[in-house]
Amino acid sequence: MKKKKFNFYWIYVILTVVLFALYFTGKDETKQEDIEMGQLIELLQKGEVSKIELINKETAEVYLADNSRTPRYTYRIGSLERFEETVEKVQEESGIEKPIYITNVERKSWGLDLLFTWILPLVFVLALWFLFMRGMGRGSMGGGGQIFNIGKSKAQLFDKDNVPVNVTFKDVAGLEEAKVEIMEIVDFLKNPDKYTKLGGKIPKGVLLVGPPGTGKTLLAKSVAGEANVPFFSISGSDFVEMFVGVGASRVRDLFNNAKQKSPCIIFIDEIDAIGRARGKNPINGGNDERESTLNQLLTEMDGFGTNTGVIVLAATNRADILDKALMRAGRFDRQIYVELPDIVGRREIFEVHMRGLKLAPDVDREFLAKQTPGFSGADIANVCNEAALMAARKGKEAIDKQDFLDAVDRIIGGLEKKNKIITADEKKVIAFHEAGHATTSWLLQYAHPLVKVTIVPRGKALGAAWYLPEERQITTKEQLYHEMIATMGGRAAEQVMFGQISTGALSDLEKVTKQAFAMVTYYGLDEEIGNLSFYDSTGQQEYSLTKPYSEKTAETIDQQVSKLVEKAYQEAVSILSSHKEGLTMLANKLIEKEVIFGDDLEVIFGKRPWDTDTKEENHEG
Ligand code: ADP
Ligand code: ZN
């Protein structure tokens, strides 16, 4: 259906040709010889001149008797009076009866004139038009680029005749609570009479709130799939165009289309692109276009009757920055939280995505779920796909556990770069750096226990340590502090062993600085600052411009952050200094094996006395 688009670079070509043509025709017109007064007099005397035209009282154009269409010569006039006198005198003297007209002509240089009054504006308009069309063409799917479609919504429609929705609840793992809430909507779409008979009202809008990749789109689609209704999918940013009124017109078009297909579902991804709170931006006083788009959305949602059968689902990862008007009754009055999956959820997501895969018997979903804390559904889908690719690359019959583990590593850290050139000295530094992280985290009660350390470079990182974070909802100051020490352990090891530090700690320092800053300014964990938090959950203050605290407090914050980081570093140095032997053994083992696991640390440092349960249990890989 995609039309062949007119290539707009042609406009440039045409313009260039036109300009060149003008240039040369202009040249052609002035293809006249300049002559001296003497020559002119001679011509006059011979009677060859038919007419002299005076242009702007500056030049005289001399027309010859034979071809009177264009002047043959031009003469630049010094003094007008003298020129006229001379011409008259010569004419008299030579006794020419046929009068030679000296006509006064006012003439603007027509080339420049044309350029300014015609060509430049034309070029400008064409250029604008060109940019405009390009803007339109970009991002719109199929048939884009037509100026007439600008106000049309760009929603993608899934329905029986088009692309059927092939997702149902069984494709959505975990998210049990969300499913329960959303079930009601499915039921309504299936049997609207049941509700309307009793006068019940079904929410018109539901907001799905959660981090990216947690399955919000999937969930919305599955509602359409379950209820077997059409599904309009659009992203908030698709409404936004640089022309005022376009967004609003697209919203109108979308709802019109939806009403015709009712019952149906409209899904708006990234609704924050239009739904951000209005008029809170202190710099430019808000964005008119976005606001008018949002207003139109609100109007549409208020406008359609409760039971027209159009339900709007919208996704965002930050409900707090949305305009409160969006959440009012009759609009998105329901919010469903879609969180990152916990260990059970992850196991189920693995199950869903392993359905179509050929697995070796050693693949253990439970174990994989444990290895992937913090992974979103999308990450896990990615792991499964990556594992399949790896197995295929190695020509295996089935995908085994190691493929999955490699895939996990790869998702975390990028591809292994086995052939990145690292000198023996560098390797030693990296090994001690990573061993420093491993040692400190092993010896600190509240740091996350280590799972694996490697010095195989991956992506940008030269080495990496994996920890198994406990899934905790609140974190104590002590836990945060211990984590900071472990993060500083890399640099501290370099200091302790080599007496010099390197640039290799960049990402550690970044992490630790952010952590310390958050502790001081957000979590109220600093004695000097006290129980204050400068965190703004509404996201509606532009703190980058105006700080909510005084200069003096700012200084204190800087001081405390720096003190905290320094303290953590000194602590790491002191731990490693007193365990130099273990550290060295560990680093040597790393150099030798490149990858070590929790068990290896246990051999060197002994069991962690605080670990009651077996955290590093099934790590044989
Ligand atoms: P979001 O809209 O929240 O950013 P998506 O719904 O687009 O995330 O999820 C992207 C992909 O991740 C899905 O297509 C699916 O393959 C996978 N996924 C995410 N969450 C789940 C889940 N709970 N169950 C199964 N697959 C999931
Ligand atoms: Zn490090």
XYZ file of C-alpha atoms and ligand atoms in Angstrom:
649
model
C 0.000 0.000 0.000
C 3.019 2.232 0.301
C 2.902 4.757 -2.511
C 6.046 5.602 -4.293
C 6.976 8.900 -2.822
C 7.991 11.842 -4.920
C 11.615 12.426 -4.212
C 11.845 15.937 -2.880
C 15.457 16.360 -3.746
C 14.140 17.070 -7.204
C 13.070 20.436 -5.913
C 16.681 21.350 -5.401
C 17.551 20.248 -8.891
C 14.709 22.224 -10.458
C 15.557 25.316 -8.470
C 19.190 25.149 -9.474
C 18.282 24.808 -13.125
C 15.879 27.759 -12.932
C 18.435 29.943 -11.234
C 21.124 29.068 -13.740
C 18.794 29.783 -16.606
C 17.959 33.164 -15.155
C 21.580 33.920 -14.653
C 22.442 33.201 -18.232
C 19.489 34.957 -19.783
C 20.355 37.948 -17.676
C 23.896 37.765 -19.044
C 22.565 37.523 -22.541
C 20.709 40.769 -22.189
C 23.782 42.671 -21.229
C 25.790 41.220 -24.026
C 26.547 44.651 -25.350
C 29.809 46.328 -25.983
C 30.904 49.344 -24.063
C 31.970 52.144 -26.279
C 33.839 55.391 -25.919
C 32.470 58.795 -26.735
C 34.656 58.938 -29.827
C 33.164 55.746 -31.203
C 29.666 56.942 -30.438
C 30.284 60.179 -32.289
C 31.603 58.224 -35.232
C 28.505 56.038 -35.268
C 26.280 59.067 -35.090
C 28.130 60.740 -37.910
C 27.781 57.691 -40.109
C 24.086 57.711 -39.359
C 24.091 54.165 -38.074
C 22.317 54.981 -34.828
C 18.572 54.661 -34.764
C 17.852 55.423 -31.130
C 19.563 56.204 -27.877
C 17.887 55.263 -24.655
C 18.935 56.825 -21.425
C 18.765 54.344 -18.594
C 18.490 55.698 -15.069
C 20.428 58.730 -16.294
C 23.567 56.636 -16.004
C 24.004 54.656 -19.153
C 23.043 55.210 -22.689
C 21.970 52.263 -24.756
C 22.640 52.659 -28.376
C 20.319 51.000 -30.885
C 21.610 50.518 -34.376
C 19.636 51.058 -37.457
C 19.829 47.453 -38.652
C 18.614 45.553 -35.615
C 16.491 47.765 -33.528
C 15.246 45.135 -31.123
C 18.136 45.215 -28.652
C 20.746 47.879 -28.090
C 24.115 47.100 -29.554
C 26.327 49.381 -27.471
C 26.272 50.971 -24.073
C 27.948 54.118 -23.033
C 28.523 55.102 -19.431
C 27.620 58.709 -19.003
C 29.773 61.011 -16.948
C 27.846 64.255 -17.066
C 24.342 64.031 -18.407
C 24.192 67.601 -19.706
C 27.431 67.292 -21.604
C 26.287 64.016 -23.120
C 23.024 65.478 -24.346
C 24.794 68.508 -25.705
C 27.332 66.422 -27.546
C 24.747 64.183 -29.095
C 22.668 67.136 -30.253
C 25.717 68.915 -31.628
C 26.958 65.912 -33.571
C 23.493 65.382 -34.949
C 23.272 68.970 -36.092
C 26.757 68.971 -37.576
C 26.257 65.848 -39.594
C 22.880 67.107 -40.738
C 20.919 64.023 -39.857
C 17.247 64.637 -40.329
C 15.962 61.448 -38.825
C 15.749 62.337 -35.179
C 17.583 60.220 -32.654
C 15.395 59.964 -29.646
C 16.954 60.351 -26.320
C 14.379 58.756 -24.171
C 14.621 58.680 -20.470
C 13.944 55.248 -19.059
C 13.815 54.376 -15.401
C 14.863 50.811 -15.117
C 15.558 48.702 -12.062
C 17.954 45.893 -12.496
C 15.373 43.273 -13.200
C 17.575 40.328 -12.244
C 17.960 41.392 -8.626
C 14.420 42.582 -8.520
C 13.138 39.235 -9.596
C 15.415 37.532 -7.141
C 14.067 39.421 -4.173
C 10.417 39.651 -5.007
C 9.939 36.251 -6.558
C 12.649 33.679 -6.368
C 13.696 34.008 -2.730
C 10.179 33.826 -1.302
C 9.466 30.945 -3.612
C 12.583 29.124 -2.483
C 11.637 29.812 1.109
C 8.129 28.469 0.709
C 9.336 25.418 -1.150
C 11.979 24.736 1.471
C 9.414 24.990 4.236
C 7.080 22.728 2.392
C 9.867 20.282 1.820
C 10.804 20.181 5.509
C 7.193 19.845 6.416
C 6.667 16.893 4.148
C 9.775 15.239 5.445
C 8.584 15.674 8.994
C 5.323 14.085 8.017
C 6.850 11.207 6.191
C 9.032 10.284 9.105
C 7.502 7.966 11.629
C 4.196 7.516 9.902
C 3.584 4.059 8.710
C 2.726 3.437 5.072
C 1.180 5.992 2.791
C 2.827 8.703 4.801
C 4.108 11.900 3.391
C 0.816 13.226 2.178
C 0.071 16.653 3.407
C -3.598 15.826 3.596
C -3.041 13.133 6.191
C -1.470 15.319 8.785
C -4.502 15.472 11.015
C -5.234 11.768 10.739
C -4.315 9.561 13.644
C -1.417 7.226 13.113
C -2.863 4.453 15.213
C -2.165 0.941 14.146
C -5.285 -1.117 13.977
C -5.422 -4.770 14.894
C -8.665 -6.509 14.067
C -10.023 -9.577 12.388
C -9.793 -8.222 8.842
C -6.508 -6.497 9.351
C -3.867 -7.980 11.605
C -5.608 -10.138 14.169
C -4.684 -9.761 17.821
C -3.080 -13.048 18.672
C -2.300 -12.458 22.316
C -4.384 -13.737 25.196
C -3.953 -13.969 28.951
C -2.020 -17.197 28.670
C 0.766 -15.265 26.956
C 1.033 -12.950 29.907
C 2.900 -14.516 32.782
C 2.723 -13.294 36.338
C 0.945 -9.974 36.833
C -1.844 -11.807 38.612
C -3.339 -8.776 40.321
C -3.271 -6.753 37.153
C -5.009 -9.564 35.324
C -7.768 -9.762 37.897
C -8.473 -6.070 37.579
C -8.398 -6.101 33.869
C -10.607 -9.168 33.638
C -13.567 -6.967 34.418
C -12.949 -4.990 31.290
C -12.781 -8.103 29.192
C -16.051 -9.215 30.672
C -17.652 -5.891 29.886
C -16.484 -5.922 26.320
C -17.826 -9.441 25.908
C -21.214 -8.956 27.572
C -21.948 -5.256 27.740
C -25.663 -5.928 28.320
C -24.973 -7.563 31.632
C -23.622 -4.277 32.941
C -25.805 -1.761 31.167
C -28.953 -3.578 32.289
C -28.078 -2.909 35.875
C -27.030 0.645 35.134
C -23.443 -0.117 35.988
C -20.648 2.014 34.724
C -17.464 0.621 33.391
C -14.307 2.664 33.545
C -13.564 4.439 30.298
C -9.905 4.669 30.909
C -7.334 2.525 32.670
C -3.787 3.604 33.288
C -1.118 0.913 33.296
C 1.816 2.117 35.313
C 5.192 0.412 35.427
C 8.779 0.322 34.184
C 9.491 -0.383 30.524
C 9.372 -3.956 29.313
C 7.116 -5.203 32.085
C 4.346 -6.172 29.716
C 1.971 -3.218 29.672
C 1.473 -3.361 25.936
C 1.185 -7.102 26.164
C -1.482 -6.842 28.845
C -3.520 -4.292 26.886
C -3.299 -6.397 23.776
C -4.327 -9.494 25.649
C -7.497 -7.723 26.755
C -8.377 -7.151 23.134
C -7.409 -10.730 22.357
C -9.515 -12.166 25.159
C -12.529 -10.044 24.347
C -11.977 -10.496 20.644
C -12.386 -6.816 19.838
C -10.374 -4.459 17.619
C -7.286 -2.877 19.139
C -5.996 0.558 18.211
C -2.388 1.015 19.210
C -0.656 4.366 19.210
C 2.156 6.022 21.094
C 1.738 9.350 22.830
C 4.588 10.766 20.848
C 2.702 10.042 17.612
C 0.338 12.869 18.425
C 3.046 15.378 18.784
C 3.894 17.405 15.735
C 5.417 20.823 15.519
C 2.262 22.361 14.120
C -0.377 23.631 16.433
C -3.645 21.805 16.234
C -2.352 18.653 14.604
C -2.267 16.620 17.803
C -5.806 17.576 18.726
C -7.019 16.727 15.276
C -5.332 13.345 15.488
C -6.989 12.629 18.809
C -10.379 13.489 17.296
C -9.717 11.258 14.316
C -8.628 8.381 16.530
C -11.775 8.516 18.634
C -13.964 8.801 15.559
C -12.397 5.705 14.080
C -12.709 3.887 17.374
C -16.382 4.723 17.764
C -17.058 3.196 14.394
C -15.387 -0.028 15.460
C -16.952 -0.149 18.906
C -16.670 -2.150 21.059
C -12.929 -1.773 20.919
C -9.807 -0.802 22.793
C -7.569 2.181 22.266
C -4.082 1.714 23.627
C -1.917 4.791 24.093
C 1.663 3.923 24.931
C 3.913 6.505 26.615
C 1.005 8.744 27.419
C 3.379 11.060 29.285
C 4.369 12.484 25.908
C 1.061 14.319 25.901
C -0.220 13.868 29.415
C 2.499 15.700 31.318
C 1.127 18.233 33.742
C 0.173 21.462 32.041
C 1.837 24.802 32.429
C 4.489 23.751 34.889
C 7.476 24.521 32.802
C 8.998 27.766 34.036
C 11.159 28.324 30.990
C 8.796 28.622 28.095
C 5.556 28.789 30.009
C 4.312 25.467 28.780
C 3.770 23.929 25.416
C 0.613 25.047 23.688
C 0.483 22.243 21.219
C 0.855 19.525 23.826
C -1.724 21.178 26.016
C -4.264 21.457 23.259
C -3.676 17.797 22.434
C -4.198 16.851 26.041
C -7.314 18.996 26.257
C -8.725 17.293 23.213
C -8.043 13.906 24.757
C -9.856 14.947 27.913
C -12.767 16.294 25.888
C -13.050 13.109 23.901
C -13.006 10.987 27.017
C -15.696 13.110 28.611
C -17.605 13.230 25.380
C -18.302 9.621 24.695
C -21.025 8.057 26.706
C -20.131 5.657 29.432
C -21.272 2.632 27.556
C -20.228 3.261 23.994
C -17.861 0.352 24.305
C -14.657 2.231 23.677
C -12.133 1.667 26.426
C -8.898 3.565 26.562
C -5.875 1.865 28.067
C -2.782 3.967 28.493
C 0.710 3.086 29.623
C 3.297 5.167 31.395
C 6.258 4.555 33.629
C 5.588 7.652 35.661
C 2.053 8.286 36.774
C 3.226 11.026 39.089
C 4.136 13.466 36.350
C 0.818 13.170 34.580
C -1.697 15.966 34.691
C -4.087 15.385 37.517
C -7.013 16.125 35.233
C -6.285 12.872 33.412
C -6.971 10.876 36.527
C -10.301 12.463 37.357
C -13.450 10.374 37.480
C -14.693 9.339 34.088
C -11.253 9.491 32.585
C -8.308 7.348 33.638
C -9.821 6.766 37.015
C -8.230 3.359 37.406
C -4.589 2.660 37.750
C -3.063 -0.749 37.516
C 0.500 -1.174 38.651
C 2.664 -3.432 36.569
C 5.859 -4.084 38.482
C 9.089 -5.814 37.626
C 8.477 -9.516 38.123
C 9.589 -11.236 41.325
C 11.218 -14.635 41.301
C 7.927 -16.471 40.803
C 6.887 -14.108 38.054
C 10.212 -14.534 36.326
C 9.871 -18.301 36.386
C 6.477 -18.028 34.767
C 7.728 -15.625 32.151
C 10.541 -18.060 31.357
C 7.906 -20.741 30.991
C 5.861 -18.660 28.549
C 8.830 -17.844 26.414
C 10.281 -21.347 26.494
C 7.083 -22.749 25.053
C 8.254 -22.785 21.496
C 11.873 -23.706 22.269
C 13.623 -27.028 22.065
C 15.203 -27.449 25.477
C 17.813 -29.797 26.870
C 16.757 -31.615 30.053
C 19.196 -29.669 32.243
C 17.341 -26.370 31.800
C 15.946 -25.363 35.153
C 13.457 -22.482 35.149
C 13.664 -22.039 38.882
C 17.402 -21.611 38.709
C 17.207 -19.177 35.823
C 14.623 -17.103 37.650
C 17.086 -16.873 40.527
C 19.880 -15.732 38.253
C 17.913 -12.858 36.807
C 16.951 -10.457 39.565
C 15.828 -7.091 38.243
C 15.090 -8.450 34.778
C 11.909 -7.289 33.122
C 9.653 -9.516 31.056
C 11.174 -8.048 27.939
C 14.683 -8.893 29.212
C 13.651 -12.466 29.842
C 12.066 -12.775 26.417
C 15.372 -11.490 25.140
C 17.359 -14.067 27.145
C 15.294 -16.912 25.710
C 15.770 -15.701 22.184
C 19.475 -15.097 22.717
C 19.943 -18.578 24.190
C 18.266 -20.131 21.169
C 20.539 -18.178 18.850
C 23.639 -19.213 20.771
C 22.691 -22.863 20.692
C 21.997 -22.624 16.985
C 25.332 -20.956 16.373
C 27.083 -23.835 18.101
C 25.076 -26.334 16.101
C 23.402 -27.884 19.145
C 20.388 -30.152 19.008
C 18.719 -28.442 21.944
C 19.226 -25.336 24.053
C 20.946 -26.173 27.317
C 21.521 -24.487 30.621
C 24.857 -23.024 29.646
C 23.296 -21.285 26.656
C 20.830 -19.617 28.976
C 23.544 -18.573 31.415
C 25.615 -17.141 28.585
C 22.564 -15.310 27.330
C 21.977 -13.826 30.777
C 25.577 -12.657 30.938
C 25.291 -11.212 27.518
C 22.120 -9.298 28.321
C 23.748 -7.915 31.449
C 27.074 -7.006 30.028
C 27.095 -7.189 26.279
C 28.979 -9.636 24.133
C 32.201 -11.225 25.338
C 35.144 -9.727 23.600
C 37.629 -12.533 23.780
C 39.983 -10.969 21.327
C 40.148 -7.505 22.800
C 43.810 -6.862 23.301
C 44.765 -6.568 26.913
C 48.349 -6.640 28.056
C 49.469 -8.878 30.878
C 49.943 -5.853 33.123
C 46.471 -4.563 32.409
C 45.045 -7.964 33.028
C 46.692 -8.009 36.419
C 45.227 -4.647 37.350
C 41.779 -5.704 36.195
C 42.038 -8.949 38.129
C 42.946 -7.142 41.342
C 40.239 -4.571 40.755
C 37.551 -7.209 40.378
C 38.992 -9.271 43.198
C 38.765 -6.141 45.336
C 35.027 -5.893 44.686
C 34.600 -9.581 45.383
C 36.623 -9.574 48.588
C 34.995 -6.529 50.165
C 31.495 -7.672 49.328
C 32.267 -11.124 50.721
C 33.556 -9.721 53.986
C 30.789 -7.205 54.588
C 27.664 -8.453 56.207
C 25.172 -6.334 54.309
C 26.747 -6.253 50.891
C 25.183 -8.457 48.264
C 26.865 -11.841 48.143
C 28.863 -12.442 45.054
C 27.813 -14.881 42.389
C 30.485 -14.597 39.798
C 33.474 -12.523 38.821
C 35.066 -12.394 35.420
C 37.866 -10.555 33.754
C 36.693 -11.399 30.267
C 35.990 -8.026 28.693
C 32.429 -7.529 27.677
C 30.967 -4.578 25.875
C 32.708 -1.602 27.358
C 33.519 -3.192 30.702
C 36.876 -4.833 31.182
C 35.714 -7.028 33.967
C 32.607 -7.561 35.959
C 31.285 -8.944 39.182
C 27.807 -10.332 39.575
C 25.947 -10.173 42.802
C 22.749 -11.713 43.904
C 20.687 -8.893 45.278
C 18.168 -9.877 47.850
C 14.791 -8.680 46.839
C 14.195 -6.181 49.541
C 11.673 -3.415 49.640
C 13.451 -1.131 52.057
C 17.137 -0.752 52.540
C 18.882 0.371 55.699
C 21.603 2.929 55.840
C 24.041 0.213 56.782
C 23.184 -1.861 53.741
C 23.680 1.117 51.466
C 26.960 1.924 53.113
C 28.273 -1.608 52.766
C 27.351 -1.618 49.122
C 29.273 1.583 48.663
C 32.327 0.068 50.285
C 32.110 -2.937 47.986
C 31.795 -0.623 44.992
C 34.911 1.244 46.084
C 36.650 -2.116 46.615
C 37.920 -2.136 43.036
C 39.830 1.095 43.247
C 40.918 0.354 46.812
C 42.501 -2.907 45.669
C 44.485 -1.056 43.019
C 45.661 1.369 45.689
C 46.561 -1.329 48.195
C 48.394 -3.572 45.753
C 50.037 -1.175 43.313
C 50.038 2.097 45.190
C 48.393 3.794 42.249
C 44.906 4.137 40.938
C 43.548 4.046 37.392
C 40.704 5.249 35.228
C 39.159 1.806 35.395
C 36.929 2.815 38.268
C 34.862 5.337 36.352
C 31.559 3.530 36.483
C 32.145 2.545 40.117
C 32.699 6.159 41.060
C 29.662 7.274 39.138
C 27.528 4.724 40.895
C 28.866 5.507 44.330
C 28.506 9.261 43.852
C 24.899 8.927 42.822
C 24.266 6.598 45.714
C 25.795 8.978 48.227
C 23.924 11.912 46.767
C 20.647 10.044 47.032
C 21.394 9.062 50.629
C 22.047 12.647 51.613
C 19.445 14.527 49.619
C 16.641 12.017 49.077
C 16.560 9.445 51.815
C 17.372 11.650 54.756
C 20.203 9.378 55.851
C 22.738 12.049 56.681
C 23.147 13.529 60.169
C 24.038 17.014 58.985
C 21.166 17.380 56.552
C 18.829 15.463 58.770
C 15.440 14.094 57.958
C 14.893 16.142 54.868
C 14.252 14.946 51.386
C 14.646 17.079 48.337
C 13.202 14.392 46.177
C 10.303 15.547 44.056
C 7.974 12.684 43.333
C 5.739 14.854 41.219
C 8.534 15.597 38.801
C 6.922 18.969 38.283
C 9.591 21.182 39.693
C 12.525 22.017 37.566
C 15.120 21.668 40.265
C 17.838 22.030 37.743
C 17.089 25.718 37.760
C 16.010 26.541 41.249
C 17.191 24.486 44.152
C 14.768 23.994 46.998
C 17.506 24.720 49.503
C 19.885 27.510 50.333
C 23.450 27.947 49.167
C 24.612 26.994 52.618
C 22.721 23.732 52.509
C 24.116 23.126 49.044
C 27.597 23.416 50.452
C 26.782 21.066 53.277
C 25.385 18.555 50.796
C 28.541 18.651 48.720
C 30.597 18.233 51.849
C 28.592 15.327 53.225
C 28.456 13.478 49.910
C 32.172 13.748 49.520
C 32.760 12.725 53.135
C 30.555 9.669 52.765
C 32.290 8.466 49.622
C 35.697 9.081 51.144
C 34.767 7.171 54.266
C 33.600 4.207 52.189
C 36.839 4.267 50.237
C 39.002 4.338 53.353
C 36.996 1.475 54.805
C 37.534 -0.548 51.628
C 41.265 0.190 51.742
C 41.443 -0.913 55.354
C 39.543 -4.161 54.735
C 41.716 -5.051 51.786
C 44.942 -4.111 53.578
C 44.162 -6.598 56.300
C 43.198 -9.283 53.770
C 45.992 -8.750 51.308
C 46.777 -12.431 51.161
C 43.278 -13.528 50.310
C 42.977 -10.742 47.789
C 46.163 -11.839 46.052
C 45.103 -15.477 45.978
C 41.776 -14.497 44.490
C 43.311 -12.241 41.868
C 45.762 -14.941 40.831
C 42.971 -17.422 40.516
C 41.106 -14.921 38.361
C 44.087 -14.429 36.093
C 44.350 -18.158 35.759
C 40.690 -19.069 35.291
C 39.189 -15.757 34.084
C 35.909 -16.627 35.745
C 35.377 -17.495 39.381
C 32.315 -18.159 41.471
C 31.132 -17.797 45.024
C 32.547 -21.198 45.883
C 36.061 -20.059 45.110
C 35.693 -17.212 47.559
C 34.436 -19.568 50.179
C 37.567 -21.655 49.779
C 39.738 -18.607 50.376
C 37.823 -16.620 52.971
C 35.621 -19.273 54.510
C 31.865 -19.286 54.677
C 30.089 -16.006 55.243
C 28.912 -16.345 58.830
C 25.759 -14.368 58.120
C 24.534 -16.520 55.276
C 22.144 -18.877 56.900
C 20.436 -20.125 53.800
C 22.433 -21.265 50.835
C 22.460 -18.409 48.411
C 25.125 -19.540 46.063
C 23.799 -23.089 46.178
C 23.367 -24.115 42.579
C 26.265 -22.487 40.966
C 28.286 -25.178 39.341
C 28.375 -23.602 35.856
P 5.938 -2.421 28.050
O 4.772 -2.053 27.203
O 5.605 -2.528 29.497
O 7.159 -1.595 27.832
P 5.828 -4.797 26.506
O 4.448 -5.213 26.788
O 6.057 -4.117 25.205
O 6.382 -3.874 27.664
O 6.772 -6.039 26.655
C 7.741 -6.357 25.707
C 7.883 -7.840 25.560
O 8.355 -8.426 26.757
C 6.583 -8.546 25.284
O 6.293 -8.559 23.914
C 6.819 -9.930 25.831
O 7.484 -10.738 24.896
C 7.761 -9.685 26.982
N 7.052 -9.641 28.262
C 7.000 -8.604 29.108
N 6.281 -8.906 30.201
C 5.850 -10.160 30.054
C 5.042 -11.031 30.844
N 4.540 -10.660 32.010
N 4.792 -12.249 30.359
C 5.288 -12.649 29.178
N 6.041 -11.879 28.388
C 6.345 -10.649 28.812
Zn 34.860 -1.777 39.496
